[in-house]
């Protein structure tokens, strides 16, 4: 089947760094939200929020597959609340991923992500504190806008105090891991066709990386809470030096105005992992994707 590419802004660049997503369940959870929609091509990053409201709280159960055995690995939560930033109304989004002590044998994970964005969902500040195995880092990003450009100043701090800093700009909007999911949830995917590709730039704490998602179609999916949802399916992919495509994450989001993640399948270096929706409270719209 012939496919077409969709891009953010006025250029497409080669995807790099996607392999790092395979080592991080948290980024996988973020990818669960962002694949649904083409994003606006304006440097000021403003968008209308049609999907969520202050007080939304979503819970997930995480599982690892180790030598053909599925083990419950922990939980994850995503919360959104109203706040202020530099005396202006804003949203604060927190994503927490907590691995169980039993799962620490396979992969230790204690990650906390926080972002602050304006009422029009433009990125302002991002922080990720990550304990993964023996590694602990704190990534931060500050966003500003001038003369039609988006600036992302980033800093990574290591356990021993080492600091790495960088600053990049782009005529397109540069997103962080949480702001992009907030914006993407408001866009209508009705015009997507199977095989369509979506590309976008994202600040990771060290640099800005290009990411690629592919729309796969629709499927009914049963969540951890026993409810079956009509879902949109997307894949996060990476490319080798020869341009060969490799699946990194497959994810499923509700086919309704909430665009809530229901299931995430990840292909990791040490096996595979899944995340299942367990509970949602404070959702803005009725869950019309539920299959009776």
PDB file of C-alpha atoms in Angstrom:
ATOM      1  CA  UNK A   1       0.000   0.000   0.000  1.00  0.00           C
ATOM      2  CA  UNK A   2       1.297   3.408  -0.914  1.00  0.00           C
ATOM      3  CA  UNK A   3       1.845   5.654   2.085  1.00  0.00           C
ATOM      4  CA  UNK A   4       2.433   9.342   2.523  1.00  0.00           C
ATOM      5  CA  UNK A   5       4.469  11.329   5.009  1.00  0.00           C
ATOM      6  CA  UNK A   6       3.173  14.120   7.218  1.00  0.00           C
ATOM      7  CA  UNK A   7       5.579  16.605   8.699  1.00  0.00           C
ATOM      8  CA  UNK A   8       5.652  19.304  11.336  1.00  0.00           C
ATOM      9  CA  UNK A   9       6.769  22.627   9.892  1.00  0.00           C
ATOM     10  CA  UNK A  10       8.567  23.014   6.610  1.00  0.00           C
ATOM     11  CA  UNK A  11      11.059  20.175   6.648  1.00  0.00           C
ATOM     12  CA  UNK A  12      11.594  16.516   7.410  1.00  0.00           C
ATOM     13  CA  UNK A  13      14.894  15.387   8.875  1.00  0.00           C
ATOM     14  CA  UNK A  14      16.226  11.910   9.489  1.00  0.00           C
ATOM     15  CA  UNK A  15      15.024  10.330  12.727  1.00  0.00           C
ATOM     16  CA  UNK A  16      17.815   9.866  15.251  1.00  0.00           C
ATOM     17  CA  UNK A  17      18.022   8.666  18.813  1.00  0.00           C
ATOM     18  CA  UNK A  18      14.858   6.541  18.793  1.00  0.00           C
ATOM     19  CA  UNK A  19      16.823   3.596  20.171  1.00  0.00           C
ATOM     20  CA  UNK A  20      17.025   5.397  23.497  1.00  0.00           C
ATOM     21  CA  UNK A  21      13.249   5.053  23.822  1.00  0.00           C
ATOM     22  CA  UNK A  22      13.622   1.300  24.019  1.00  0.00           C
ATOM     23  CA  UNK A  23      15.403   1.649  27.335  1.00  0.00           C
ATOM     24  CA  UNK A  24      12.693   3.746  28.927  1.00  0.00           C
ATOM     25  CA  UNK A  25       9.153   2.731  29.758  1.00  0.00           C
ATOM     26  CA  UNK A  26       8.241   6.303  30.643  1.00  0.00           C
ATOM     27  CA  UNK A  27       8.977   7.602  27.161  1.00  0.00           C
ATOM     28  CA  UNK A  28       6.938   4.711  25.884  1.00  0.00           C
ATOM     29  CA  UNK A  29       3.964   5.868  27.901  1.00  0.00           C
ATOM     30  CA  UNK A  30       4.333   9.343  26.471  1.00  0.00           C
ATOM     31  CA  UNK A  31       4.460   7.896  22.975  1.00  0.00           C
ATOM     32  CA  UNK A  32       1.147   6.252  23.732  1.00  0.00           C
ATOM     33  CA  UNK A  33      -0.452   9.692  23.578  1.00  0.00           C
ATOM     34  CA  UNK A  34       1.452  11.515  20.891  1.00  0.00           C
ATOM     35  CA  UNK A  35       0.984   9.331  17.859  1.00  0.00           C
ATOM     36  CA  UNK A  36      -2.598  10.248  17.183  1.00  0.00           C
ATOM     37  CA  UNK A  37      -2.470  13.522  15.405  1.00  0.00           C
ATOM     38  CA  UNK A  38      -0.529  15.874  13.147  1.00  0.00           C
ATOM     39  CA  UNK A  39       0.553  18.884  15.167  1.00  0.00           C
ATOM     40  CA  UNK A  40       0.337  22.588  14.251  1.00  0.00           C
ATOM     41  CA  UNK A  41       3.258  24.099  12.339  1.00  0.00           C
ATOM     42  CA  UNK A  42       3.748  27.374  14.179  1.00  0.00           C
ATOM     43  CA  UNK A  43       6.816  28.498  16.070  1.00  0.00           C
ATOM     44  CA  UNK A  44       4.821  29.805  19.014  1.00  0.00           C
ATOM     45  CA  UNK A  45       3.482  26.304  19.809  1.00  0.00           C
ATOM     46  CA  UNK A  46      -0.021  27.468  20.689  1.00  0.00           C
ATOM     47  CA  UNK A  47      -2.994  25.108  20.429  1.00  0.00           C
ATOM     48  CA  UNK A  48      -6.557  24.816  21.711  1.00  0.00           C
ATOM     49  CA  UNK A  49      -7.191  22.258  24.449  1.00  0.00           C
ATOM     50  CA  UNK A  50     -10.199  20.136  23.471  1.00  0.00           C
ATOM     51  CA  UNK A  51      -9.291  16.871  25.233  1.00  0.00           C
ATOM     52  CA  UNK A  52      -8.496  17.222  28.943  1.00  0.00           C
ATOM     53  CA  UNK A  53      -9.215  19.290  32.038  1.00  0.00           C
ATOM     54  CA  UNK A  54      -7.630  20.054  35.384  1.00  0.00           C
ATOM     55  CA  UNK A  55      -8.103  17.132  37.750  1.00  0.00           C
ATOM     56  CA  UNK A  56      -7.675  14.317  35.221  1.00  0.00           C
ATOM     57  CA  UNK A  57      -5.928  11.269  36.744  1.00  0.00           C
ATOM     58  CA  UNK A  58      -4.982   8.123  34.800  1.00  0.00           C
ATOM     59  CA  UNK A  59      -3.440   4.924  36.233  1.00  0.00           C
ATOM     60  CA  UNK A  60      -1.591   2.085  34.480  1.00  0.00           C
ATOM     61  CA  UNK A  61      -0.229  -1.348  35.367  1.00  0.00           C
ATOM     62  CA  UNK A  62       3.199  -2.228  33.934  1.00  0.00           C
ATOM     63  CA  UNK A  63       4.326  -5.738  32.966  1.00  0.00           C
ATOM     64  CA  UNK A  64       7.663  -7.217  31.845  1.00  0.00           C
ATOM     65  CA  UNK A  65       8.120 -10.436  29.887  1.00  0.00           C
ATOM     66  CA  UNK A  66      11.135 -12.413  31.062  1.00  0.00           C
ATOM     67  CA  UNK A  67      11.855 -15.800  29.468  1.00  0.00           C
ATOM     68  CA  UNK A  68       8.212 -16.262  28.394  1.00  0.00           C
ATOM     69  CA  UNK A  69       6.846 -15.297  31.843  1.00  0.00           C
ATOM     70  CA  UNK A  70       4.845 -12.100  32.331  1.00  0.00           C
ATOM     71  CA  UNK A  71       5.665 -10.348  35.606  1.00  0.00           C
ATOM     72  CA  UNK A  72       3.820  -7.328  37.005  1.00  0.00           C
ATOM     73  CA  UNK A  73       6.537  -4.697  37.048  1.00  0.00           C
ATOM     74  CA  UNK A  74       4.917  -1.681  38.685  1.00  0.00           C
ATOM     75  CA  UNK A  75       2.513   1.177  38.131  1.00  0.00           C
ATOM     76  CA  UNK A  76       2.388   4.513  36.349  1.00  0.00           C
ATOM     77  CA  UNK A  77       0.193   7.559  36.881  1.00  0.00           C
ATOM     78  CA  UNK A  78      -0.531  10.678  34.843  1.00  0.00           C
ATOM     79  CA  UNK A  79      -2.126  13.725  36.512  1.00  0.00           C
ATOM     80  CA  UNK A  80      -3.038  17.174  35.176  1.00  0.00           C
ATOM     81  CA  UNK A  81      -3.765  20.222  37.345  1.00  0.00           C
ATOM     82  CA  UNK A  82      -4.161  23.974  36.934  1.00  0.00           C
ATOM     83  CA  UNK A  83      -1.280  26.126  38.224  1.00  0.00           C
ATOM     84  CA  UNK A  84       0.477  29.444  37.545  1.00  0.00           C
ATOM     85  CA  UNK A  85       3.862  30.106  35.898  1.00  0.00           C
ATOM     86  CA  UNK A  86       5.440  33.549  36.152  1.00  0.00           C
ATOM     87  CA  UNK A  87       2.075  34.776  37.478  1.00  0.00           C
ATOM     88  CA  UNK A  88       0.165  33.509  34.423  1.00  0.00           C
ATOM     89  CA  UNK A  89      -2.411  30.667  34.304  1.00  0.00           C
ATOM     90  CA  UNK A  90      -0.892  27.366  33.251  1.00  0.00           C
ATOM     91  CA  UNK A  91      -1.180  23.583  33.432  1.00  0.00           C
ATOM     92  CA  UNK A  92       1.129  21.272  35.361  1.00  0.00           C
ATOM     93  CA  UNK A  93       1.369  17.648  34.205  1.00  0.00           C
ATOM     94  CA  UNK A  94       3.080  14.930  36.254  1.00  0.00           C
ATOM     95  CA  UNK A  95       3.963  11.439  35.029  1.00  0.00           C
ATOM     96  CA  UNK A  96       5.239   8.942  37.602  1.00  0.00           C
ATOM     97  CA  UNK A  97       6.530   5.459  36.750  1.00  0.00           C
ATOM     98  CA  UNK A  98       7.381   3.242  39.715  1.00  0.00           C
ATOM     99  CA  UNK A  99       8.809  -0.237  39.269  1.00  0.00           C
ATOM    100  CA  UNK A 100       8.083  -2.853  41.940  1.00  0.00           C
ATOM    101  CA  UNK A 101      10.855  -4.368  44.064  1.00  0.00           C
ATOM    102  CA  UNK A 102      10.202  -7.695  42.379  1.00  0.00           C
ATOM    103  CA  UNK A 103      10.810  -6.093  38.988  1.00  0.00           C
ATOM    104  CA  UNK A 104      14.041  -4.447  40.177  1.00  0.00           C
ATOM    105  CA  UNK A 105      15.743  -7.779  39.474  1.00  0.00           C
ATOM    106  CA  UNK A 106      15.113  -7.194  35.752  1.00  0.00           C
ATOM    107  CA  UNK A 107      15.201  -3.416  35.490  1.00  0.00           C
ATOM    108  CA  UNK A 108      15.044  -0.782  38.229  1.00  0.00           C
ATOM    109  CA  UNK A 109      12.935   2.240  37.364  1.00  0.00           C
ATOM    110  CA  UNK A 110      11.886   5.235  39.460  1.00  0.00           C
ATOM    111  CA  UNK A 111      10.994   8.055  37.052  1.00  0.00           C
ATOM    112  CA  UNK A 112       9.216  11.356  37.663  1.00  0.00           C
ATOM    113  CA  UNK A 113       8.389  13.740  34.809  1.00  0.00           C
ATOM    114  CA  UNK A 114       6.909  17.226  35.212  1.00  0.00           C
ATOM    115  CA  UNK A 115       6.023  19.865  32.676  1.00  0.00           C
ATOM    116  CA  UNK A 116       4.505  23.337  32.858  1.00  0.00           C
ATOM    117  CA  UNK A 117       2.697  24.752  29.832  1.00  0.00           C
ATOM    118  CA  UNK A 118       0.578  27.810  29.190  1.00  0.00           C
ATOM    119  CA  UNK A 119      -3.199  27.773  28.808  1.00  0.00           C
ATOM    120  CA  UNK A 120      -2.650  27.502  25.031  1.00  0.00           C
ATOM    121  CA  UNK A 121      -0.438  24.465  25.697  1.00  0.00           C
ATOM    122  CA  UNK A 122       2.860  26.085  24.694  1.00  0.00           C
ATOM    123  CA  UNK A 123       5.899  24.483  26.420  1.00  0.00           C
ATOM    124  CA  UNK A 124       7.455  26.513  29.254  1.00  0.00           C
ATOM    125  CA  UNK A 125       9.424  24.122  31.487  1.00  0.00           C
ATOM    126  CA  UNK A 126      10.185  20.391  31.631  1.00  0.00           C
ATOM    127  CA  UNK A 127      11.940  18.186  34.186  1.00  0.00           C
ATOM    128  CA  UNK A 128      12.645  14.465  34.283  1.00  0.00           C
ATOM    129  CA  UNK A 129      14.280  12.745  37.251  1.00  0.00           C
ATOM    130  CA  UNK A 130      15.162   9.173  36.272  1.00  0.00           C
ATOM    131  CA  UNK A 131      16.630   6.300  38.253  1.00  0.00           C
ATOM    132  CA  UNK A 132      17.092   3.467  35.776  1.00  0.00           C
ATOM    133  CA  UNK A 133      19.300   0.610  36.884  1.00  0.00           C
ATOM    134  CA  UNK A 134      22.439   2.129  38.447  1.00  0.00           C
ATOM    135  CA  UNK A 135      22.013   5.355  36.503  1.00  0.00           C
ATOM    136  CA  UNK A 136      20.421   8.536  37.880  1.00  0.00           C
ATOM    137  CA  UNK A 137      19.982  11.733  35.862  1.00  0.00           C
ATOM    138  CA  UNK A 138      17.943  14.919  36.014  1.00  0.00           C
ATOM    139  CA  UNK A 139      16.990  16.450  32.665  1.00  0.00           C
ATOM    140  CA  UNK A 140      15.576  19.978  32.405  1.00  0.00           C
ATOM    141  CA  UNK A 141      14.422  22.164  29.522  1.00  0.00           C
ATOM    142  CA  UNK A 142      13.351  25.819  29.393  1.00  0.00           C
ATOM    143  CA  UNK A 143      11.437  27.128  26.371  1.00  0.00           C
ATOM    144  CA  UNK A 144      11.254  30.665  24.974  1.00  0.00           C
ATOM    145  CA  UNK A 145       9.992  32.306  21.778  1.00  0.00           C
ATOM    146  CA  UNK A 146      11.427  35.188  19.748  1.00  0.00           C
ATOM    147  CA  UNK A 147      11.387  36.410  16.127  1.00  0.00           C
ATOM    148  CA  UNK A 148       9.383  33.418  14.909  1.00  0.00           C
ATOM    149  CA  UNK A 149      11.742  30.874  16.482  1.00  0.00           C
ATOM    150  CA  UNK A 150      11.331  28.403  19.330  1.00  0.00           C
ATOM    151  CA  UNK A 151      14.351  28.127  21.684  1.00  0.00           C
ATOM    152  CA  UNK A 152      15.011  25.132  23.938  1.00  0.00           C
ATOM    153  CA  UNK A 153      17.711  25.481  26.602  1.00  0.00           C
ATOM    154  CA  UNK A 154      18.502  22.055  28.078  1.00  0.00           C
ATOM    155  CA  UNK A 155      20.544  20.695  30.962  1.00  0.00           C
ATOM    156  CA  UNK A 156      21.349  17.150  32.118  1.00  0.00           C
ATOM    157  CA  UNK A 157      22.751  16.616  35.639  1.00  0.00           C
ATOM    158  CA  UNK A 158      24.348  13.280  36.606  1.00  0.00           C
ATOM    159  CA  UNK A 159      24.555  11.617  40.011  1.00  0.00           C
ATOM    160  CA  UNK A 160      28.196  12.691  40.437  1.00  0.00           C
ATOM    161  CA  UNK A 161      27.344  16.348  39.735  1.00  0.00           C
ATOM    162  CA  UNK A 162      28.511  16.444  36.119  1.00  0.00           C
ATOM    163  CA  UNK A 163      26.411  18.835  34.028  1.00  0.00           C
ATOM    164  CA  UNK A 164      25.844  18.870  30.262  1.00  0.00           C
ATOM    165  CA  UNK A 165      24.114  21.897  28.704  1.00  0.00           C
ATOM    166  CA  UNK A 166      22.887  22.808  25.227  1.00  0.00           C
ATOM    167  CA  UNK A 167      20.595  25.254  23.448  1.00  0.00           C
ATOM    168  CA  UNK A 168      18.831  24.780  20.104  1.00  0.00           C
ATOM    169  CA  UNK A 169      16.292  26.720  18.070  1.00  0.00           C
ATOM    170  CA  UNK A 170      13.887  25.801  15.289  1.00  0.00           C
ATOM    171  CA  UNK A 171      11.335  27.525  13.097  1.00  0.00           C
ATOM    172  CA  UNK A 172       8.982  24.689  14.088  1.00  0.00           C
ATOM    173  CA  UNK A 173       7.658  24.147  17.582  1.00  0.00           C
ATOM    174  CA  UNK A 174      10.008  22.119  19.809  1.00  0.00           C
ATOM    175  CA  UNK A 175       8.055  19.928  22.224  1.00  0.00           C
ATOM    176  CA  UNK A 176       8.957  18.213  25.471  1.00  0.00           C
ATOM    177  CA  UNK A 177       7.746  14.710  26.285  1.00  0.00           C
ATOM    178  CA  UNK A 178       4.649  15.842  28.171  1.00  0.00           C
ATOM    179  CA  UNK A 179       3.569  18.995  26.359  1.00  0.00           C
ATOM    180  CA  UNK A 180       3.443  17.153  23.062  1.00  0.00           C
ATOM    181  CA  UNK A 181       1.043  14.583  24.475  1.00  0.00           C
ATOM    182  CA  UNK A 182      -1.190  17.371  25.835  1.00  0.00           C
ATOM    183  CA  UNK A 183      -1.331  19.113  22.455  1.00  0.00           C
ATOM    184  CA  UNK A 184      -1.695  15.975  20.381  1.00  0.00           C
ATOM    185  CA  UNK A 185      -4.741  14.780  22.292  1.00  0.00           C
ATOM    186  CA  UNK A 186      -6.819  17.680  20.927  1.00  0.00           C
ATOM    187  CA  UNK A 187      -6.320  16.947  17.233  1.00  0.00           C
ATOM    188  CA  UNK A 188      -8.756  15.044  15.020  1.00  0.00           C
ATOM    189  CA  UNK A 189      -7.234  11.942  13.360  1.00  0.00           C
ATOM    190  CA  UNK A 190     -10.268  11.298  11.133  1.00  0.00           C
ATOM    191  CA  UNK A 191      -8.359  12.054   7.915  1.00  0.00           C
ATOM    192  CA  UNK A 192      -5.521   9.615   8.613  1.00  0.00           C
ATOM    193  CA  UNK A 193      -4.967   6.622   6.357  1.00  0.00           C
ATOM    194  CA  UNK A 194      -3.168   3.404   7.252  1.00  0.00           C
ATOM    195  CA  UNK A 195       0.560   3.921   6.691  1.00  0.00           C
ATOM    196  CA  UNK A 196       0.592   7.691   7.190  1.00  0.00           C
ATOM    197  CA  UNK A 197       3.771   8.923   8.917  1.00  0.00           C
ATOM    198  CA  UNK A 198       3.986  11.746  11.465  1.00  0.00           C
ATOM    199  CA  UNK A 199       7.329  13.393  12.291  1.00  0.00           C
ATOM    200  CA  UNK A 200       8.067  15.928  15.035  1.00  0.00           C
ATOM    201  CA  UNK A 201      11.003  17.411  17.040  1.00  0.00           C
ATOM    202  CA  UNK A 202      11.269  16.711  20.778  1.00  0.00           C
ATOM    203  CA  UNK A 203      13.599  17.999  23.517  1.00  0.00           C
ATOM    204  CA  UNK A 204      14.947  15.088  25.562  1.00  0.00           C
ATOM    205  CA  UNK A 205      17.077  16.965  28.095  1.00  0.00           C
ATOM    206  CA  UNK A 206      20.287  16.665  26.068  1.00  0.00           C
ATOM    207  CA  UNK A 207      19.282  17.541  22.514  1.00  0.00           C
ATOM    208  CA  UNK A 208      16.368  17.881  20.138  1.00  0.00           C
ATOM    209  CA  UNK A 209      15.547  14.600  18.399  1.00  0.00           C
ATOM    210  CA  UNK A 210      13.310  13.828  15.429  1.00  0.00           C
ATOM    211  CA  UNK A 211      10.680  11.134  16.052  1.00  0.00           C
ATOM    212  CA  UNK A 212       8.554   9.112  13.605  1.00  0.00           C
ATOM    213  CA  UNK A 213       5.125   7.545  14.173  1.00  0.00           C
ATOM    214  CA  UNK A 214       3.043   5.468  11.756  1.00  0.00           C
ATOM    215  CA  UNK A 215      -0.740   5.046  11.813  1.00  0.00           C
ATOM    216  CA  UNK A 216      -1.725   1.353  11.688  1.00  0.00           C
ATOM    217  CA  UNK A 217      -5.547   1.414  11.818  1.00  0.00           C
ATOM    218  CA  UNK A 218      -8.200   0.525  14.418  1.00  0.00           C
ATOM    219  CA  UNK A 219      -8.812  -2.407  16.779  1.00  0.00           C
ATOM    220  CA  UNK A 220     -10.945  -3.262  19.825  1.00  0.00           C
ATOM    221  CA  UNK A 221      -8.731  -3.656  22.916  1.00  0.00           C
ATOM    222  CA  UNK A 222      -9.587  -4.951  26.390  1.00  0.00           C
ATOM    223  CA  UNK A 223      -7.930  -2.932  29.180  1.00  0.00           C
ATOM    224  CA  UNK A 224      -6.795  -4.032  32.630  1.00  0.00           C
ATOM    225  CA  UNK A 225     -10.062  -2.711  34.092  1.00  0.00           C
ATOM    226  CA  UNK A 226     -12.018  -5.287  32.062  1.00  0.00           C
ATOM    227  CA  UNK A 227     -13.495  -2.713  29.672  1.00  0.00           C
ATOM    228  CA  UNK A 228     -13.117  -3.055  25.897  1.00  0.00           C
ATOM    229  CA  UNK A 229     -12.373   0.116  23.924  1.00  0.00           C
ATOM    230  CA  UNK A 230     -12.382   0.957  20.220  1.00  0.00           C
ATOM    231  CA  UNK A 231      -8.808   2.114  19.661  1.00  0.00           C
ATOM    232  CA  UNK A 232      -6.550   3.811  17.138  1.00  0.00           C
ATOM    233  CA  UNK A 233      -3.224   1.983  16.640  1.00  0.00           C
ATOM    234  CA  UNK A 234       0.147   3.680  16.097  1.00  0.00           C
ATOM    235  CA  UNK A 235       3.766   2.556  15.978  1.00  0.00           C
ATOM    236  CA  UNK A 236       6.902   4.392  17.044  1.00  0.00           C
ATOM    237  CA  UNK A 237       9.690   3.236  14.720  1.00  0.00           C
ATOM    238  CA  UNK A 238      13.423   3.687  14.337  1.00  0.00           C
ATOM    239  CA  UNK A 239      15.623   3.432  11.255  1.00  0.00           C
ATOM    240  CA  UNK A 240      19.066   1.906  10.876  1.00  0.00           C
ATOM    241  CA  UNK A 241      21.841   3.405   8.737  1.00  0.00           C
ATOM    242  CA  UNK A 242      20.385   1.727   5.653  1.00  0.00           C
ATOM    243  CA  UNK A 243      16.950   3.181   6.323  1.00  0.00           C
ATOM    244  CA  UNK A 244      15.422  -0.136   7.386  1.00  0.00           C
ATOM    245  CA  UNK A 245      12.422   0.313   9.674  1.00  0.00           C
ATOM    246  CA  UNK A 246      12.235  -1.393  13.065  1.00  0.00           C
ATOM    247  CA  UNK A 247       9.239  -1.405  15.388  1.00  0.00           C
ATOM    248  CA  UNK A 248       9.980   0.091  18.814  1.00  0.00           C
ATOM    249  CA  UNK A 249       6.543   0.596  20.377  1.00  0.00           C
ATOM    250  CA  UNK A 250       2.958  -0.232  19.363  1.00  0.00           C
ATOM    251  CA  UNK A 251       0.267   1.696  21.182  1.00  0.00           C
ATOM    252  CA  UNK A 252      -3.509   1.926  21.348  1.00  0.00           C
ATOM    253  CA  UNK A 253      -5.568   5.055  22.221  1.00  0.00           C
ATOM    254  CA  UNK A 254      -9.322   5.487  22.604  1.00  0.00           C
ATOM    255  CA  UNK A 255     -11.152   6.511  19.461  1.00  0.00           C
ATOM    256  CA  UNK A 256     -13.068   9.345  21.154  1.00  0.00           C
ATOM    257  CA  UNK A 257     -12.461  12.969  22.167  1.00  0.00           C
ATOM    258  CA  UNK A 258     -10.368  11.995  25.223  1.00  0.00           C
ATOM    259  CA  UNK A 259      -7.762  10.017  23.221  1.00  0.00           C
ATOM    260  CA  UNK A 260      -6.767   8.139  26.351  1.00  0.00           C
ATOM    261  CA  UNK A 261      -4.050   5.452  26.152  1.00  0.00           C
ATOM    262  CA  UNK A 262      -5.405   1.929  26.719  1.00  0.00           C
ATOM    263  CA  UNK A 263      -2.447  -0.362  25.961  1.00  0.00           C
ATOM    264  CA  UNK A 264       1.234  -0.065  25.091  1.00  0.00           C
ATOM    265  CA  UNK A 265       3.444  -2.858  23.683  1.00  0.00           C
ATOM    266  CA  UNK A 266       7.199  -2.238  23.875  1.00  0.00           C
ATOM    267  CA  UNK A 267      10.072  -4.177  22.342  1.00  0.00           C
ATOM    268  CA  UNK A 268      13.044  -3.846  24.705  1.00  0.00           C
ATOM    269  CA  UNK A 269      16.665  -4.958  24.655  1.00  0.00           C
ATOM    270  CA  UNK A 270      16.035  -7.400  27.506  1.00  0.00           C
ATOM    271  CA  UNK A 271      12.628  -8.693  26.403  1.00  0.00           C
ATOM    272  CA  UNK A 272       9.249  -7.019  26.017  1.00  0.00           C
ATOM    273  CA  UNK A 273       6.931  -4.947  28.174  1.00  0.00           C
ATOM    274  CA  UNK A 274       3.307  -3.836  28.264  1.00  0.00           C
ATOM    275  CA  UNK A 275       1.306  -1.106  29.976  1.00  0.00           C
ATOM    276  CA  UNK A 276      -2.454  -1.436  30.518  1.00  0.00           C
ATOM    277  CA  UNK A 277      -5.025   1.180  31.500  1.00  0.00           C
ATOM    278  CA  UNK A 278      -6.317   0.413  34.993  1.00  0.00           C
ATOM    279  CA  UNK A 279      -8.359   3.461  35.995  1.00  0.00           C
ATOM    280  CA  UNK A 280      -9.256   6.956  34.826  1.00  0.00           C
ATOM    281  CA  UNK A 281     -10.907   9.787  36.766  1.00  0.00           C
ATOM    282  CA  UNK A 282     -11.730  13.350  35.849  1.00  0.00           C
ATOM    283  CA  UNK A 283     -11.830  12.766  32.088  1.00  0.00           C
ATOM    284  CA  UNK A 284     -13.298  15.709  30.211  1.00  0.00           C
ATOM    285  CA  UNK A 285     -15.497  13.818  27.733  1.00  0.00           C
ATOM    286  CA  UNK A 286     -17.637  10.656  27.905  1.00  0.00           C
ATOM    287  CA  UNK A 287     -15.768   7.519  26.886  1.00  0.00           C
ATOM    288  CA  UNK A 288     -17.806   6.884  23.740  1.00  0.00           C
ATOM    289  CA  UNK A 289     -15.174   4.403  22.499  1.00  0.00           C
ATOM    290  CA  UNK A 290     -16.333   1.764  25.000  1.00  0.00           C
ATOM    291  CA  UNK A 291     -17.587  -1.346  23.179  1.00  0.00           C
ATOM    292  CA  UNK A 292     -20.764  -2.603  24.792  1.00  0.00           C
TER     293      UNK A 292
END
